[in-house]
Tab-separated table of C-alpha atoms and ligand atoms in Angstrom:
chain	number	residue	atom	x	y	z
A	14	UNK	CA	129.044	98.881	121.003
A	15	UNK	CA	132.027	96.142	119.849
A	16	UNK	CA	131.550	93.032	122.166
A	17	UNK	CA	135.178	91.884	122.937
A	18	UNK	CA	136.381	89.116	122.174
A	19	UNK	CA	133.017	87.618	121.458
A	20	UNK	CA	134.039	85.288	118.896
A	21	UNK	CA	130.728	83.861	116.908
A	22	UNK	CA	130.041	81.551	113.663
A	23	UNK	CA	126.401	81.979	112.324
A	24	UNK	CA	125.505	79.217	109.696
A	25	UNK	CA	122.184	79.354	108.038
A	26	UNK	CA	120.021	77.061	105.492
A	27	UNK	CA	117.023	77.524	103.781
A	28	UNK	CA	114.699	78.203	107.195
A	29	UNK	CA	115.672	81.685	107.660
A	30	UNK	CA	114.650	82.956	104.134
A	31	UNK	CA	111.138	80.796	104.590
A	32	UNK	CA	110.009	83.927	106.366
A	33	UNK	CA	111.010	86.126	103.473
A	34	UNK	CA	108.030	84.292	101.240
A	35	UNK	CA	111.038	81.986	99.554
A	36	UNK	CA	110.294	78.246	99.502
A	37	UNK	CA	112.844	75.583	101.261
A	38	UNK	CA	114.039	72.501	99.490
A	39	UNK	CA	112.319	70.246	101.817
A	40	UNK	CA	109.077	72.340	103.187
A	41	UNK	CA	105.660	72.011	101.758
A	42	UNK	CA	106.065	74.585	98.964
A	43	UNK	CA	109.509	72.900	97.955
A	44	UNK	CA	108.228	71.067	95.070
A	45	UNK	CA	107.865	73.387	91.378
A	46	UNK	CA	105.472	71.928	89.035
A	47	UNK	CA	105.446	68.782	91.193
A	48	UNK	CA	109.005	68.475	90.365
A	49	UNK	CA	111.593	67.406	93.527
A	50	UNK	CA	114.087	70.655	93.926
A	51	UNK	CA	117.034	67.642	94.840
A	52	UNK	CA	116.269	66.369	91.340
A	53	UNK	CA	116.328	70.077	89.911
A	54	UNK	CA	119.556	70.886	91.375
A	55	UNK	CA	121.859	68.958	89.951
A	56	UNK	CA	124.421	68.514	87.238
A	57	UNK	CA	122.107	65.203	85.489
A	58	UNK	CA	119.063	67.116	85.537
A	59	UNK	CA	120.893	70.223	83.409
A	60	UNK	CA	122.875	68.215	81.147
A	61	UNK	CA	118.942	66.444	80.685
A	62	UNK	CA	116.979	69.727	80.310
A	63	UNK	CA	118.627	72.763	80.849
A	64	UNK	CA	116.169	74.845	79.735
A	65	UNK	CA	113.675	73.462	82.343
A	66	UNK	CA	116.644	73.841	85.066
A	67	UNK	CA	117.046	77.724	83.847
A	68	UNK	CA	113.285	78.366	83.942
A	69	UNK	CA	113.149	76.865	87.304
A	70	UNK	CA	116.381	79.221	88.372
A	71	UNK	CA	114.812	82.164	86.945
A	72	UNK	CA	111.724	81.742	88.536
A	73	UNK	CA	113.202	81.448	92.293
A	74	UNK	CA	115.171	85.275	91.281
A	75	UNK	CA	112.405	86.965	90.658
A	76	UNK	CA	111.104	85.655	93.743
A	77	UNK	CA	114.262	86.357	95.674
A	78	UNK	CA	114.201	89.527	94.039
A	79	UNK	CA	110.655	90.836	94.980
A	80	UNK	CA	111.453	89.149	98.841
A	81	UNK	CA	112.820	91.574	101.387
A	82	UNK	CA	115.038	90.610	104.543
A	83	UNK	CA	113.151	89.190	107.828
A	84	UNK	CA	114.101	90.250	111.218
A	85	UNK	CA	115.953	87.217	111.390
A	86	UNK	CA	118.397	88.279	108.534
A	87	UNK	CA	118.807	91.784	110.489
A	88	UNK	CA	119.571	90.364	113.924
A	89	UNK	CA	122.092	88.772	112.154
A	90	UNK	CA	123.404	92.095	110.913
A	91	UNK	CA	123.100	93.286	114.383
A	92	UNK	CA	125.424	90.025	115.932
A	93	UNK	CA	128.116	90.638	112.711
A	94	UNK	CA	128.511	94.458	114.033
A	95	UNK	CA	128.632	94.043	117.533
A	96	UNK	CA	130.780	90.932	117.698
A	97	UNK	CA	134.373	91.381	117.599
A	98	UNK	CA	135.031	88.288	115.738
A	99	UNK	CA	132.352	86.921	113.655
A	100	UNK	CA	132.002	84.726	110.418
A	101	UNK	CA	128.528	83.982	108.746
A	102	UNK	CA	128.320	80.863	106.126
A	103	UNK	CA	125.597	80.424	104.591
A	104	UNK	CA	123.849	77.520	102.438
A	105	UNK	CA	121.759	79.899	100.761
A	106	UNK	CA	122.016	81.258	97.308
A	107	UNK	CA	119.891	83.676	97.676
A	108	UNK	CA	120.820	87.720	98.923
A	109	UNK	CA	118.523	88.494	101.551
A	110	UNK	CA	121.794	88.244	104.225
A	111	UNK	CA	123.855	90.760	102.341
A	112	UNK	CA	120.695	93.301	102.074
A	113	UNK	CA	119.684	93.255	105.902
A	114	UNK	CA	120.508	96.326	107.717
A	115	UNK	CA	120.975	97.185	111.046
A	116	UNK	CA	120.986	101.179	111.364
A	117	UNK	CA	122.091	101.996	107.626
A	118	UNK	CA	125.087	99.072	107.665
A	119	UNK	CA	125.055	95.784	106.320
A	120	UNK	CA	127.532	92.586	106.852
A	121	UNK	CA	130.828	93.524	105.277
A	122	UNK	CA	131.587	90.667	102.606
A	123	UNK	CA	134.647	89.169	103.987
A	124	UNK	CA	132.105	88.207	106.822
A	125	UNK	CA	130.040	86.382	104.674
A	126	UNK	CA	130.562	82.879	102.951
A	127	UNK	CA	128.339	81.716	100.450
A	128	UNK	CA	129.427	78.154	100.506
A	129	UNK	CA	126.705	76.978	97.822
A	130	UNK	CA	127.539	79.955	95.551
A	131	UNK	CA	124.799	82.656	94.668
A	132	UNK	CA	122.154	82.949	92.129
A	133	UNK	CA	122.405	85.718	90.543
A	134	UNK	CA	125.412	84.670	89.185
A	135	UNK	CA	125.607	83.042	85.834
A	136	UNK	CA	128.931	81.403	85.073
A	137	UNK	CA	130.193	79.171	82.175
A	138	UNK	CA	129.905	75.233	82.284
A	139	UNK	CA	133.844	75.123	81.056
A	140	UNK	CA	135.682	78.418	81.208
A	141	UNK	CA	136.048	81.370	84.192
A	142	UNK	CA	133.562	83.665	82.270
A	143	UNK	CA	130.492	85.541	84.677
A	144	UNK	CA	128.182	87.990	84.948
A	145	UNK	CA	125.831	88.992	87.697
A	146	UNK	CA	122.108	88.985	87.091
A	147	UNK	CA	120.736	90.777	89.912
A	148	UNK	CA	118.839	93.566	88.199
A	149	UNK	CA	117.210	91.289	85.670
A	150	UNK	CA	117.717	88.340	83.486
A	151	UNK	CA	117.441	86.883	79.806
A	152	UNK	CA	115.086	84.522	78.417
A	153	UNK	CA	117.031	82.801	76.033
A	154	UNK	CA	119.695	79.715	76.971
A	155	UNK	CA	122.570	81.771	77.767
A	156	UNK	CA	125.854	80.582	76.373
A	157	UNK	CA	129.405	81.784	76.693
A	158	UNK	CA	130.504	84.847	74.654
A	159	UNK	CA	134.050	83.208	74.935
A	160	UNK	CA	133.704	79.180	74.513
A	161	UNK	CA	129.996	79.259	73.080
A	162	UNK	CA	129.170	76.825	76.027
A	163	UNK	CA	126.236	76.795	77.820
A	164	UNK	CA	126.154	79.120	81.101
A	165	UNK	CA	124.614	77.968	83.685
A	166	UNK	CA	123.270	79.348	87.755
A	167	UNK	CA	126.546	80.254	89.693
A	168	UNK	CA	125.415	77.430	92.559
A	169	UNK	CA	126.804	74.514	94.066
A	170	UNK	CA	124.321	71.673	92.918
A	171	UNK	CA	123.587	68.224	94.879
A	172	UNK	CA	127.069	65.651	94.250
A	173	UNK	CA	129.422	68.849	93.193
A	174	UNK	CA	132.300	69.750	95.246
A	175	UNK	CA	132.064	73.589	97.228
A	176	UNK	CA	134.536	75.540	95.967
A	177	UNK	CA	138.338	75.723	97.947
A	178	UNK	CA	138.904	78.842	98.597
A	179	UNK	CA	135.375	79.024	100.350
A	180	UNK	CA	136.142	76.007	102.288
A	181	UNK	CA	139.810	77.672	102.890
A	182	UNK	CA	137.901	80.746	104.721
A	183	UNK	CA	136.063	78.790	106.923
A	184	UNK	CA	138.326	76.497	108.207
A	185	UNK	CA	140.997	79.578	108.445
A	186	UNK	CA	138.467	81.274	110.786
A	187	UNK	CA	138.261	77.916	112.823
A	188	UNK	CA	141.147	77.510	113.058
A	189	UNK	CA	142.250	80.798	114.476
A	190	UNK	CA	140.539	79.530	118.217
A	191	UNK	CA	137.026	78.253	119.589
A	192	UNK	CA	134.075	80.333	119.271
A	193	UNK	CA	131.591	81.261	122.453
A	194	UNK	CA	129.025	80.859	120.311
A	195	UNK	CA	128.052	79.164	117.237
A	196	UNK	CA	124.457	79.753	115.869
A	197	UNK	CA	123.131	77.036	113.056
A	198	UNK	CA	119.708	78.281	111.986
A	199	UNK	CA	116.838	77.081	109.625
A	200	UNK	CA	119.113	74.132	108.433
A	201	UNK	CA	118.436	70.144	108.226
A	202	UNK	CA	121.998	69.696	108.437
A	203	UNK	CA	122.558	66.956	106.098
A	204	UNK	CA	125.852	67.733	104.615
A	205	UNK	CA	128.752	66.515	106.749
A	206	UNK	CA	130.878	69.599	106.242
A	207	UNK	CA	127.615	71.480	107.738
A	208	UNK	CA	127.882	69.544	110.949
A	209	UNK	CA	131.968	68.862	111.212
A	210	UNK	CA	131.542	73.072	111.463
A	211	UNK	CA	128.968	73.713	113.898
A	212	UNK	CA	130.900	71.218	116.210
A	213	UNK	CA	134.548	71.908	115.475
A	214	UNK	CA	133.443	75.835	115.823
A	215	UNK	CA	131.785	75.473	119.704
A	216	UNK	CA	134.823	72.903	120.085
A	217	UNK	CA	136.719	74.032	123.993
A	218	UNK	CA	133.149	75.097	125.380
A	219	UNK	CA	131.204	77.224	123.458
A	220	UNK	CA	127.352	77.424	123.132
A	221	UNK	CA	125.769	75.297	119.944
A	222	UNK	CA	122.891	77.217	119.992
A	223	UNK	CA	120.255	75.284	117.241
A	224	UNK	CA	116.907	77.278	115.714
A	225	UNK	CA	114.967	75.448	114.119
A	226	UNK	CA	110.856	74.488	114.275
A	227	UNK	CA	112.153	70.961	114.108
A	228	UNK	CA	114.332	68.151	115.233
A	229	UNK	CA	117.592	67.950	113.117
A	230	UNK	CA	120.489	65.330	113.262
A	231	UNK	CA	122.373	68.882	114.779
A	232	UNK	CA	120.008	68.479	117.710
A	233	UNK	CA	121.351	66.488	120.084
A	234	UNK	CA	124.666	68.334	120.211
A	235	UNK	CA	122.973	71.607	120.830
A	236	UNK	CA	123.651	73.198	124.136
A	237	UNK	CA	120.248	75.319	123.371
A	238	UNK	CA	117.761	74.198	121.484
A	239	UNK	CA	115.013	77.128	120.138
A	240	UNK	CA	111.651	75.593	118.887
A	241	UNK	CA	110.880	78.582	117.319
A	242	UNK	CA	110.846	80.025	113.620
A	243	UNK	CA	113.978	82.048	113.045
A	244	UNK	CA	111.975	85.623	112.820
A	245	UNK	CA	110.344	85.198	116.009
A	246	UNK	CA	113.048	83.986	117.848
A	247	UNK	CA	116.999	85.497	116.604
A	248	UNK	CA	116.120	88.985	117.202
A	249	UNK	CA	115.574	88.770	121.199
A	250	UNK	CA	118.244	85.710	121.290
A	251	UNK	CA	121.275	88.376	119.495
A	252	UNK	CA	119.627	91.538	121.993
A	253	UNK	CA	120.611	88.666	124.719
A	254	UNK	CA	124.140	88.443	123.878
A	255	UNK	CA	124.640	91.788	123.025
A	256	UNK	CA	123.573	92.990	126.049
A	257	UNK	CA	126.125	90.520	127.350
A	258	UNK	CA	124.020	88.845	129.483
A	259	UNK	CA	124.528	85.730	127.500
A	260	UNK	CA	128.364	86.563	127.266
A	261	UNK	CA	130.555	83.483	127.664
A	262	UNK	CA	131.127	82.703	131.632
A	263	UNK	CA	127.604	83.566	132.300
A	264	UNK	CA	124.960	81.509	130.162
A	265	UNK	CA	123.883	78.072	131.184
A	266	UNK	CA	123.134	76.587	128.506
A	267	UNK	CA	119.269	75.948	128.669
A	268	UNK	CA	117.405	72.619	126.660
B	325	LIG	P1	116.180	72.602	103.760
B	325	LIG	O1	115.157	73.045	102.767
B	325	LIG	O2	116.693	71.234	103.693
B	325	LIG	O3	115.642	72.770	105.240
B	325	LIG	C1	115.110	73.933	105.745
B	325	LIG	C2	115.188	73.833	107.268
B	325	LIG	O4	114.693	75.055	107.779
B	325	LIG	C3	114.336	72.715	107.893
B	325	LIG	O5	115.098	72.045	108.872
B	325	LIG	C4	113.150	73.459	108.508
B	325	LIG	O6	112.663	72.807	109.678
B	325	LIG	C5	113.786	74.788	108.839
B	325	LIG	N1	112.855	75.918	108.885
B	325	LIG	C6	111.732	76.117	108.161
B	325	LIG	N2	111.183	77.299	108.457
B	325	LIG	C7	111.984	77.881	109.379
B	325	LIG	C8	111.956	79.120	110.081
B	325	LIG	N3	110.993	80.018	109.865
B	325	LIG	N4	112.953	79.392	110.969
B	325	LIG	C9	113.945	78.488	111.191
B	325	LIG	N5	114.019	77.307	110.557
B	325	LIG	C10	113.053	77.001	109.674
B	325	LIG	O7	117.346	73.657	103.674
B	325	LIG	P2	118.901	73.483	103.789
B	325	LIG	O8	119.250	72.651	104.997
B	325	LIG	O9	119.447	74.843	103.711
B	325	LIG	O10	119.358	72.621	102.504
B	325	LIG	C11	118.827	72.753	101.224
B	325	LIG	C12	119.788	73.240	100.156
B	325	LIG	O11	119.086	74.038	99.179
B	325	LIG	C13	120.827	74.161	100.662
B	325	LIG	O12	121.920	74.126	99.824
B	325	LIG	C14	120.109	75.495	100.549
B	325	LIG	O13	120.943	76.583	100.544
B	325	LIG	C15	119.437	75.393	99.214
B	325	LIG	N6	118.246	76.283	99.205
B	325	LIG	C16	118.481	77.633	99.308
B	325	LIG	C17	117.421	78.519	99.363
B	325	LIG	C18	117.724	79.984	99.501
B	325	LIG	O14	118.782	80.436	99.072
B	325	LIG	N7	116.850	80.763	100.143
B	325	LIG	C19	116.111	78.040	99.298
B	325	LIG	C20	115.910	76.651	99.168
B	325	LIG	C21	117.005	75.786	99.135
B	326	LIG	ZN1	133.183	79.703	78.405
């Protein structure tokens, strides 16, 4: 059943893939090698040792791709089919959101914005040339077949800019109107764009609904705060608001 006009922006971080066995940035299994993954990830660290950087990328797809979505990834797929507007963005670079079923469907791709780019992808450092790697990967440094410069993971990394035509998606679905609802889930919300969203999207009385085990600087504009880990706690939330009993009008919001 199509909810109408239920108008919803879901934007997820690293949390809701802990379930799925893969490590956040900031959690106790963050570090590799004793190495800081917001040292890893960016730009200085590949232009220092990018074979280290690549080993450490190729490492976290073959985790991704032995990991299998969590309930949390298929409520998620649940909310995207029943809503009749709905945008997800996610931080994560990982694939787990566009493999989640609910019944045999997934989250079309238009609904999706992977605003820190995605893994599998391995791009040049100076032209447009790509390839996915989802199936498998090399071993050696890859470098371009077209400008013999070194590829390098299809991500955003810490101090790069997101790419404008993701941020042009976004901020075309804000636009548009308010949302009822806006979910942010298993993020610590430190980029600016990642709050300016959450708030601009529950903007003219919507719910901020925040899940997350712990306090983030998000929190205190929540209208609904969930203590909870993302698998335990999205898939009764979404059966709430499906079943419209959570629709906008009737849900106090609850702290
Ligand atoms: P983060 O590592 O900074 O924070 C993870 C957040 O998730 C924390 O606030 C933590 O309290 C919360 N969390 C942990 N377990 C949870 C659970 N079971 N349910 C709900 N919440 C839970 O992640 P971030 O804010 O996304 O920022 C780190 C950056 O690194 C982002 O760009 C992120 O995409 C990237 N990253 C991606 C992946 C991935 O693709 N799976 C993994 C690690 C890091
Ligand atoms: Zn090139």
């Amino acid at each position: 059943m199509i909810m109408p006009d239920l108008r919803v922006l879901v934007i997820t971080g690293a949390g809701i893939s802990a379930e799925s066995g893969i490590p956040t940035f900031r959690g106790k299994n963050g570090y590799w090698r004793n190495l800081d993954p917001a040292k890893l990830a960016t730009p200085e660290a590949f232009e220092g040792n990018p074979s280290l950087v690549w080993e450490w990328y190729r490492e976290r797809r073959r985790i991704i791709r032995a990991a299998h979505p969590n309930p949390a990834h298929e409520a998620i797929t649940k909310l995207a089919q029943t809503c009749s507007d709905f945008l997800l963005v996610t931080q994560n670079v990982d694939n787990l959101h566009s493999r989640a079923q609910h019944g045999a469907a997934t989250i079309p791709l238009e609904k999706i914005v992977q605003i820190h780019g995605d893994i599998f992808l391995t791009r040049c450092s100076r032209c447009d040339w790509h390839y996915y790697e989802a199936e498998q990967d090399g071993s050696e440094l890859p470098l371009c077949r077209h400008c013999g410069t070194m590829m390098r993971p299809g991500v955003v990394w810490f101090g790069e800019s997101l790419d404008p035509l993701q941020i042009a998606r976004v901020e075309t679905y804000l636009e548009t109107r308010g949302c009822d609802v806006v979910f942010v889930i298993g993020t610590t919300a430190l980029f600016g764009y990642i709050i300016d969203w959450s708030l601009r999207g529950a903007e003219g009385g919507g719910q901020l609904i925040e899940i997350n085990p712990d306090s983030t600087s998000l929190s205190r504009f929540a209208t609904r705060l969930v203590r909870e880990p993302a698998g335990i706690a999205l898939p009764d939330l979404v059966d709430e608001i499906c079943k419209g009993v959570c629709s906008p009008g009737n849900c106090r919001p609850s702290l």
